[in-house]
Amino acid sequence: MALIVQKYGGTSVGSIEKIKKVAERVIEYCKKGDRLVVVLSAMAGQTDSLIKLSKEITDTPDTRELDVLMATGEQVSVSLFAIAVKSMGYDCHSLLGFQTAIHTDQIYGKARIRKVETDRILRELDENRIIAVAGFQGIDERKNITTLGRGGSDTTAVALAAALKADLCEIFTDVEGVFSADPNICTHARKLDRISYEEMLEFASLGAKVLDIRSVEFAKKFSVPLHVRSSFIRSEGTMVVAENREMEKAMVSGVVYDKNEARITITKVPDRPGIAFKIFDPVFKAGVVVDMIVQNTSVEGLTDLTFTVTKTDFQETIKLLKEIAREIGAEKVLGDQNIAKVSIVGVGMRNHAGVASRMFEVLSKENINISMISTSEIKISCIIEEKYTELATRALHEAFGLGNENEKK
Ligand code: ADP
Ligand code: ASP
Ligand code: MG
């Protein structure tokens, strides 16, 4: 008898028919004797619609109230799911974030989980019930409703699995697992049977939204076995596990893109000690996550500084930097939202030279200009024009022989 935490994403619960199918599938597990905690996302498109509604009032809705609003999406799914399960003759209780309870910090819109209580869930499981937990939401110290950031239901599921010491956490989604590239844009993408936590962390942080990055961090930290699989097709998906010796050490295991990046440049910054701190401290304090940073060699004591942030944080950061530029005597602040980041990832890169130059060669053959580069032990990322994202992803996928059709090169 296993304790399993399952998470079903927005598309998987996108209609009443689909919710009923999920209920049937969960009941199949119960019939085998498993105990089930089911985390659900809002029905597909719901979170976007709720945000849109608030933006009909103002471009900058109050973040506390926006969290109260967004959390309703998941409340709808868990209640409908519980109604479906009960109509099929099984017992089920839906629980919201505050009932479970999932404790977070106070950062509305991107709250971090601090502690997950398990007493209530364990008690209800003992009463032979299926538990449906609303994903994506929690409460802060003062019982305000918080949300975990877009895609955050994955994190709810893994955090619950860790706290409950579940035997398995299954992430059910609209694709069959984690692929060598987004299968929705790269038709030759290959499903990976296994991927290490390290590689999955890179995939997630570089933009493969199949798993939320914080869910992978939790899984790695608490050694939660994660299975990413399809809601619609009965097949084995991808196991996300600790790296081990038998694992295939592919030089490159995947190509990942992120269209949610924007570039900001401050020109003619006086090149003296303390300037980077003066520029970035207020940016970090505003909760903006800065990704790549490039500083040019200085000419006559002046330098250009370029970095990337998410498109979501772009306007706010530009506004902030215009003030900072004035204070430090820099020339001007330029922004570009028509960019994307394309990356290749693979643990085998540690032992292979020349992967980067191969990547640059592929992009150059497609006539794609690279405007920024960053590397780490197991990834290389390039900033390119957004309109070339799909082309670059497919070309790199092909060149590194990652697809079903190709032999590994
Ligand atoms: P859910 O609503 O189930 O949480 P998401 O839309 O958040 O689903 O994540 C699944 C999507 O992630 C897929 O539809 C796919 O387009 C995208 N994706 C991007 N990169 C990858 C990848 N390497 N492998 C699988 N899916 C990927
Ligand atoms: N409903 C939330 C979103 O759309 C959380 C999730 O789906 O994981 O981002
Ligand atoms: Mg998701």
PDB file of N, CA and C in Angstrom, residues 274-282 285:
ATOM      1  N   GLY A 274      32.163  49.996  -6.616  1.00  0.00           N
ATOM      2  CA  GLY A 274      30.863  50.231  -5.972  1.00  0.00           C
ATOM      3  C   GLY A 274      29.718  50.474  -6.942  1.00  0.00           C
ATOM      4  N   ILE A 275      30.057  50.643  -8.234  1.00  0.00           N
ATOM      5  CA  ILE A 275      28.990  50.970  -9.180  1.00  0.00           C
ATOM      6  C   ILE A 275      28.034  49.793  -9.393  1.00  0.00           C
ATOM      7  N   ALA A 276      28.581  48.584  -9.539  1.00  0.00           N
ATOM      8  CA  ALA A 276      27.708  47.417  -9.750  1.00  0.00           C
ATOM      9  C   ALA A 276      26.746  47.284  -8.576  1.00  0.00           C
ATOM     10  N   PHE A 277      27.240  47.499  -7.379  1.00  0.00           N
ATOM     11  CA  PHE A 277      26.394  47.406  -6.194  1.00  0.00           C
ATOM     12  C   PHE A 277      25.294  48.472  -6.249  1.00  0.00           C
ATOM     13  N   LYS A 278      25.685  49.711  -6.618  1.00  0.00           N
ATOM     14  CA  LYS A 278      24.707  50.825  -6.692  1.00  0.00           C
ATOM     15  C   LYS A 278      23.595  50.503  -7.695  1.00  0.00           C
ATOM     16  N   ILE A 279      23.978  49.819  -8.782  1.00  0.00           N
ATOM     17  CA  ILE A 279      22.986  49.516  -9.814  1.00  0.00           C
ATOM     18  C   ILE A 279      22.101  48.347  -9.393  1.00  0.00           C
ATOM     19  N   PHE A 280      22.736  47.280  -8.918  1.00  0.00           N
ATOM     20  CA  PHE A 280      21.960  46.060  -8.719  1.00  0.00           C
ATOM     21  C   PHE A 280      21.275  45.949  -7.354  1.00  0.00           C
ATOM     22  N   ASP A 281      21.799  46.612  -6.343  1.00  0.00           N
ATOM     23  CA  ASP A 281      21.181  46.471  -5.027  1.00  0.00           C
ATOM     24  C   ASP A 281      19.690  46.852  -5.040  1.00  0.00           C
ATOM     25  N   PRO A 282      19.333  48.039  -5.594  1.00  0.00           N
ATOM     26  CA  PRO A 282      17.900  48.378  -5.609  1.00  0.00           C
ATOM     27  C   PRO A 282      17.081  47.413  -6.470  1.00  0.00           C
ATOM     28  N   LYS A 285      16.580  44.347  -4.413  1.00  0.00           N
ATOM     29  CA  LYS A 285      15.653  44.655  -3.308  1.00  0.00           C
ATOM     30  C   LYS A 285      14.205  44.729  -3.797  1.00  0.00           C
TER      31      LYS A 285
END
